[in-house]
Amino acid sequence: MAGSTFGNLFRLHTFGESHGPAIGGIVDGCPPSLVLDLDAIQHQLDRRKPGQSRITTGRKESDTVQFLSGLLGNVTTGTPIGFQLQNEDQRSGDYRELEQNYRPSHADYTFDQKFGIRDHRGGGRSSARETACRVVAGSIAMQYLKTQGIEIFAYVSAVGPIQMPLAYNQVQPALIDSNLVRCPHSESAAEMEAYILRLKKEGDTTGGVITGVIKGVPPGLGEPVFDKLHADLGKAMLSINAVKGFEYGSGFAGCAMKGTEHNDIFSGEGGRIHTLSNRSGGIQGGISNGEDIYFNVAFKPVATVLKPQQTVNKDGENVALAVKGRHDSCVVPRAVPIVEAMAALVIADHLLKQRTINNTL
Amino acid sequence: MAGSTFGNLFRLHTFGESHGPAIGGIVDGCPPSLVLDLDAIQHQLDRRKPGQSRITTGRKESDTVQFLSGLLGNVTTGTPIGFQLQNEDQRSGDYRELEQNYRPSHADYTFDQKFGIRDHRGGGRSSARETACRVVAGSIAMQYLKTQGIEIFAYVSAVGPIQMPLAYNQVQPALIDSNLVRCPHSESAAEMEAYILRLKKEGDTTGGVITGVIKGVPPGLGEPVFDKLHADLGKAMLSINAVKGFEYGSGFAGCAMKGTEHNDIFSGEGGRIHTLSNRSGGIQGGISNGEDIYFNVAFKPVATVLKPQQTVNKDGENVALAVKGRHDSCVVPRAVPIVEAMAALVIADHLLKQRTINNTL
Amino acid sequence: MAGSTFGNLFRLHTFGESHGPAIGGIVDGCPPSLVLDLDAIQHQLDRRKPGQSRITTGRKESDTVQFLSGLLGNVTTGTPIGFQLQNEDQRSGDYRELEQNYRPSHADYTFDQKFGIRDHRGGGRSSARETACRVVAGSIAMQYLKTQGIEIFAYVSAVGPIQMPLAYNQVQPALIDSNLVRCPHSESAAEMEAYILRLKKEGDTTGGVITGVIKGVPPGLGEPVFDKLHADLGKAMLSINAVKGFEYGSGFAGCAMKGTEHNDIFSGEGGRIHTLSNRSGGIQGGISNGEDIYFNVAFKPVATVLKPQQTVNKDGENVALAVKGRHDSCVVPRAVPIVEAMAALVIADHLLKQRTINNTL
Amino acid sequence: MAGSTFGNLFRLHTFGESHGPAIGGIVDGCPPSLVLDLDAIQHQLDRRKPGQSRITTGRKESDTVQFLSGLLGNVTTGTPIGFQLQNEDQRSGDYRELEQNYRPSHADYTFDQKFGIRDHRGGGRSSARETACRVVAGSIAMQYLKTQGIEIFAYVSAVGPIQMPLAYNQVQPALIDSNLVRCPHSESAAEMEAYILRLKKEGDTTGGVITGVIKGVPPGLGEPVFDKLHADLGKAMLSINAVKGFEYGSGFAGCAMKGTEHNDIFSGEGGRIHTLSNRSGGIQGGISNGEDIYFNVAFKPVATVLKPQQTVNKDGENVALAVKGRHDSCVVPRAVPIVEAMAALVIADHLLKQRTINNTL
């Protein structure tokens, strides 16, 4: 409930509205002497940024991160890493109507109810722009995890009604960015792209699913009771704008199975204890078991549609709303690096925690 | 990551293994001068306890809660409420084989990997017995919320492949406990019960889905960024033993919809701003909007099957495992009060938080 | 602000009033596979308990700790260690008058103001009885620290106006318990004891100072900014009942010195970097430097005097108060193990934290 | 132990080294709709900044705060208030020698021991420059508290051996800034200033004491056990650079008194329960009682002396060190706004916490 803070040992604090001088954050607790690839951080930001392709919003932000502290050159010192991204290309005028009217399925009304005051420009604090800060911090976490043999990737597995057919362990990560949708199955990707472009033309939007995969996690991460590894992953994903659901391993589909079908049989073959199947999704009793972790994240359709809608104004009077501005018809392609970032923050946090028990990590 | 602690302002700390003198906990931060109905707390424990009916485990625990502090009679004083439940009916002998062998899809292996030592009796700390403490604390939270006009209930909406047909707002809460399954649709309940009994006979198990509903939440609860109300609900649910997924509002199904279909239109009719549909599940931008909150929780099949299974022992040698003991074939009927409890803890915590902003609450 | 919780990684949660079934707590985050000397824990409790000698309160509590979880025999498992101490010898009748009247310099009035309700029996939650739980947890922490080469001891350095003349590094720890006052300078101890007995006869009370010493702390513990090692030690000590001040190293006396006199000169003699003096008290910039940590804790006179006093009742009416009951005339002899316990909790917490940076610890 | 975070509900996160692009922070949890006097914030920064007078360091920093988020104009929105201060006038060259050598009684050695890497320029993260961020956040807290009827001020009560004779309740706050030392007793101030200037000429330094006063705190703030109001104030003060001790109310001097002399007698005169004396320092049992809170904070002599000193280099070899650069001979005049800021952060945090219990606040 610490508002704008995520994590306990590897922590991110963020600030910033979509309209104002800057957004930014502090990464606190990052291990010292980590050599950062700053270009790789910027690359992740570029994968998230608006205006990157014909299937995303036309809004342009260069989203260049500036580091303010915590680094000697590109080496972490163990002290807080302060960073910021300037806000640019703000057309506040586009949002003037939104000061009075509540956009359907947006946070306008709930913000007013919570705070009694609201920065209406571009969604203010509830704008998805805030997730750029998560990408910065998550990229740092990913680079730390890489030194520990842990790899994280995510991809689009569904857009609207179109689902791609590959299981998580059939995916070639190198193909993810081979298309604009970030779906590693090229035929599905083509369909998805066509669907998004059609909706864009209609002034409509859709949702989708992102699948995340984490490889190389040592056994032992996660706490047995409340802070189960998948519970923290779930919270991380559910905290991303527009997310409506989370499942890991066999997920919702597993509910219908029998225990004898669902259980993952252990084997000692090859001199290493492992499971022959992975419906557990790499986590048993809330603790990683050394197998791949995988999960699905459900994103709702983008709430900002360009078709006119009915709504109310601040006084509760019914009004018609025709939103202008430049918006995504489907956010999942841009949300891939955000899912990766949040996964990295969770794993880094639990890895540091486990070092308090096991100093061979 | 505070291990056995849940919540920030309305907090629960728990302790205890399934085998040992007792389990228990501390509720800290409960508002003072709350008059508790102690029987209602015990009633919720009875809905969770093993041995309650022919479709649950035969293991018997009276699960009587004893309060140790924080109350003057049955009135809260604002100081920590310590409580405990004695462990009874421990047949440690049943578990002797489990000291050496790792049960498939249990936490045995991961516990050893995490801690290097394990209380193997009955699952130790990762036994679902721990959830009794959550029920105690959650019942207190529910009673507090009731004084604020908030009602919480949950019910079984699927068992194995059987799904009940009613939407959350068609359910009559009074019918939930009208059958052993806790499914408020009597025909589905009958099917589910038959299915569970059949699996029990086969020595097999299944999973299911629980739907939770929260009514009367004032607008404004939840934090805009990381601690979104549904993110905290999701974490709460995912922290319950055997849970594999969480969705709220339109959930995973919403991904396939178009924005124009999915958006909840606001209306000011009747002098109160509300939405005409509720695909948002009562939460927009992470903040409650005053509509009903509803969500689904996916439970995997119980991992302890009585059919023999292959597994490994601590030395990584393949062994055959035939678990004895008394176990549930399906946990969802007993998990209903746990889902209610965790929901109550989350809402109580956020309600107290919101009082730091809005002192009319 | 987590109410009844102390620590972040090595944590203590406590519950309990002086009058009620029991007090107790949960130690969470204690490393697994630690072999505990349970007698040593009880020994520390015995050093704290009332009725231990002619200079303490006549109230008798056996203060026997019962462990409820987290141990296999006497070995920690890494899961929460639940424990309790039954309340005994409760003469609630002694306190009846206190329901209506506010004892001077006690927490009666402030409790009513904070909570609007109060368990008046024996001070309720603000009774020093709560510190028994700290001693249990602190003893566990001390035993953990001992395995890391860290030793903690405390002693009485002043009672009322009587100050003992030895510096912290002249003290022989073995002498601390050679007298009832726990002052390692026998002549001072004799004076102090006589003083306490005289006050007891007069129905009056006094305060005193406890000095704490921590040896063997590796360099590197403590955080550079807010969570400086001495800041957390200070908070720990100031959280003990009746404490009015804290200073470490040169403390208040250091303010009057010049920098050239005060600075601790480094030397590399003997192949190890160390300081030739220790006015820094083993901490520089909030981080341990490997030298002895030492500090003073000021305790005010016991507020409960047996002489009649003026006060007010709940209605604000002036009344005369004559407290009965059995009370200490000076708490510092019994507070020695509490100071040791709190110091141990702080160091254990920071040691675990530092393991997230430095895995050679 | 959250590194660079202070507070629970009213929180400050900081970042930044003395040499690097900027320092800054995030204030999270500040109530919405608070109208800020931005000049008053800058005024507090100016009271802290170097180069403000002839008795402080000659180093110049304009220390202009720039707000990046969380404000609509000068009104808080309830979202995180991001801010930064550019670093200027960095003469990194002055510090080159310090890369290899450890300054006595500085954090150079302990930083290397903790992190294994160190930004040696100007003390890096352990530079007192970090406290500028505390002043920004504390000023916001003070302005919030003012709307609640709470006033905070601090002043210099001792410099080296010179102590000013007035008790806290004899001080006229308006006189504090009437001299460069910020001592409200003009004759003492003159002596102190002369003493500081003499030390400056000698290349030596000294310490001092700051007294803090908080008026108008409603009864009921503070938690009864670990998070006693004075324990949190103590931690706050001890976290300020160079602080060696903290006492409140009667403090260390109270230890020598008898209970009958020390107790504060309650009176109901005037229709309000209050105490006739205030040795409790406004806090009883860790909870505010509505009387003035007052406390003393001990600052050690500045460690950076311009006289040559012996020390060691990183290899443990003895070397002579002659620090150049511009440094304070006594920090207490500049530390007055820091003490005020930290006090404000503690009180604001506890006030918000108490609103979860008492919604008339």
PDB file of N, CA, C and O in Angstrom, chain C residues 56-73:
ATOM      1  N   THR C  56      13.564  -5.713  43.135  1.00  0.00           N
ATOM      2  CA  THR C  56      12.568  -5.592  42.061  1.00  0.00           C
ATOM      3  C   THR C  56      11.168  -5.733  42.647  1.00  0.00           C
ATOM      4  O   THR C  56      11.001  -6.015  43.833  1.00  0.00           O
ATOM      5  N   THR C  57      10.183  -5.545  41.782  1.00  0.00           N
ATOM      6  CA  THR C  57       8.799  -5.687  42.201  1.00  0.00           C
ATOM      7  C   THR C  57       8.552  -7.061  42.811  1.00  0.00           C
ATOM      8  O   THR C  57       9.159  -8.047  42.410  1.00  0.00           O
ATOM      9  N   GLY C  58       7.627  -7.112  43.751  1.00  0.00           N
ATOM     10  CA  GLY C  58       7.302  -8.392  44.366  1.00  0.00           C
ATOM     11  C   GLY C  58       6.375  -9.245  43.523  1.00  0.00           C
ATOM     12  O   GLY C  58       6.128 -10.396  43.821  1.00  0.00           O
ATOM     13  N   ARG C  59       5.862  -8.652  42.421  1.00  0.00           N
ATOM     14  CA  ARG C  59       4.960  -9.419  41.566  1.00  0.00           C
ATOM     15  C   ARG C  59       5.696 -10.626  41.003  1.00  0.00           C
ATOM     16  O   ARG C  59       6.860 -10.544  40.637  1.00  0.00           O
ATOM     17  N   LYS C  60       5.033 -11.763  40.978  1.00  0.00           N
ATOM     18  CA  LYS C  60       5.660 -12.999  40.526  1.00  0.00           C
ATOM     19  C   LYS C  60       5.031 -13.420  39.208  1.00  0.00           C
ATOM     20  O   LYS C  60       3.818 -13.502  39.091  1.00  0.00           O
ATOM     21  N   GLU C  61       5.859 -13.665  38.241  1.00  0.00           N
ATOM     22  CA  GLU C  61       5.409 -14.293  37.000  1.00  0.00           C
ATOM     23  C   GLU C  61       6.466 -15.342  36.706  1.00  0.00           C
ATOM     24  O   GLU C  61       7.663 -15.047  36.765  1.00  0.00           O
ATOM     25  N   SER C  62       6.056 -16.560  36.391  1.00  0.00           N
ATOM     26  CA  SER C  62       7.111 -17.531  36.096  1.00  0.00           C
ATOM     27  C   SER C  62       7.703 -17.249  34.726  1.00  0.00           C
ATOM     28  O   SER C  62       8.837 -17.569  34.454  1.00  0.00           O
ATOM     29  N   ASP C  63       6.949 -16.573  33.855  1.00  0.00           N
ATOM     30  CA  ASP C  63       7.470 -16.155  32.548  1.00  0.00           C
ATOM     31  C   ASP C  63       8.155 -17.289  31.807  1.00  0.00           C
ATOM     32  O   ASP C  63       9.297 -17.168  31.347  1.00  0.00           O
ATOM     33  N   THR C  64       7.433 -18.381  31.715  1.00  0.00           N
ATOM     34  CA  THR C  64       7.976 -19.516  30.983  1.00  0.00           C
ATOM     35  C   THR C  64       7.500 -19.443  29.548  1.00  0.00           C
ATOM     36  O   THR C  64       6.303 -19.376  29.289  1.00  0.00           O
ATOM     37  N   VAL C  65       8.462 -19.443  28.623  1.00  0.00           N
ATOM     38  CA  VAL C  65       8.080 -19.323  27.221  1.00  0.00           C
ATOM     39  C   VAL C  65       7.720 -20.700  26.668  1.00  0.00           C
ATOM     40  O   VAL C  65       8.369 -21.699  26.977  1.00  0.00           O
ATOM     41  N   GLN C  66       6.655 -20.721  25.891  1.00  0.00           N
ATOM     42  CA  GLN C  66       6.249 -21.939  25.198  1.00  0.00           C
ATOM     43  C   GLN C  66       6.318 -21.673  23.694  1.00  0.00           C
ATOM     44  O   GLN C  66       5.727 -20.704  23.201  1.00  0.00           O
ATOM     45  N   PHE C  67       7.060 -22.521  22.996  1.00  0.00           N
ATOM     46  CA  PHE C  67       7.160 -22.352  21.546  1.00  0.00           C
ATOM     47  C   PHE C  67       6.077 -23.165  20.857  1.00  0.00           C
ATOM     48  O   PHE C  67       5.825 -24.318  21.221  1.00  0.00           O
ATOM     49  N   LEU C  68       5.467 -22.567  19.847  1.00  0.00           N
ATOM     50  CA  LEU C  68       4.306 -23.177  19.199  1.00  0.00           C
ATOM     51  C   LEU C  68       4.573 -23.620  17.767  1.00  0.00           C
ATOM     52  O   LEU C  68       3.798 -24.388  17.205  1.00  0.00           O
ATOM     53  N   SER C  69       5.648 -23.148  17.174  1.00  0.00           N
ATOM     54  CA  SER C  69       5.891 -23.461  15.761  1.00  0.00           C
ATOM     55  C   SER C  69       7.297 -23.039  15.382  1.00  0.00           C
ATOM     56  O   SER C  69       7.988 -22.375  16.158  1.00  0.00           O
ATOM     57  N   GLY C  70       7.712 -23.430  14.186  1.00  0.00           N
ATOM     58  CA  GLY C  70       8.973 -22.936  13.626  1.00  0.00           C
ATOM     59  C   GLY C  70      10.201 -23.695  14.078  1.00  0.00           C
ATOM     60  O   GLY C  70      11.313 -23.377  13.641  1.00  0.00           O
ATOM     61  N   LEU C  71      10.016 -24.672  14.948  1.00  0.00           N
ATOM     62  CA  LEU C  71      11.151 -25.442  15.452  1.00  0.00           C
ATOM     63  C   LEU C  71      10.907 -26.930  15.204  1.00  0.00           C
ATOM     64  O   LEU C  71       9.786 -27.417  15.327  1.00  0.00           O
ATOM     65  N   LEU C  72      11.956 -27.623  14.827  1.00  0.00           N
ATOM     66  CA  LEU C  72      11.940 -29.087  14.865  1.00  0.00           C
ATOM     67  C   LEU C  72      12.827 -29.437  16.034  1.00  0.00           C
ATOM     68  O   LEU C  72      14.059 -29.313  15.921  1.00  0.00           O
ATOM     69  N   GLY C  73      12.246 -29.837  17.148  1.00  0.00           N
ATOM     70  CA  GLY C  73      13.036 -29.944  18.360  1.00  0.00           C
ATOM     71  C   GLY C  73      13.520 -28.556  18.727  1.00  0.00           C
ATOM     72  O   GLY C  73      12.700 -27.653  18.946  1.00  0.00           O
TER      73      GLY C  73
END
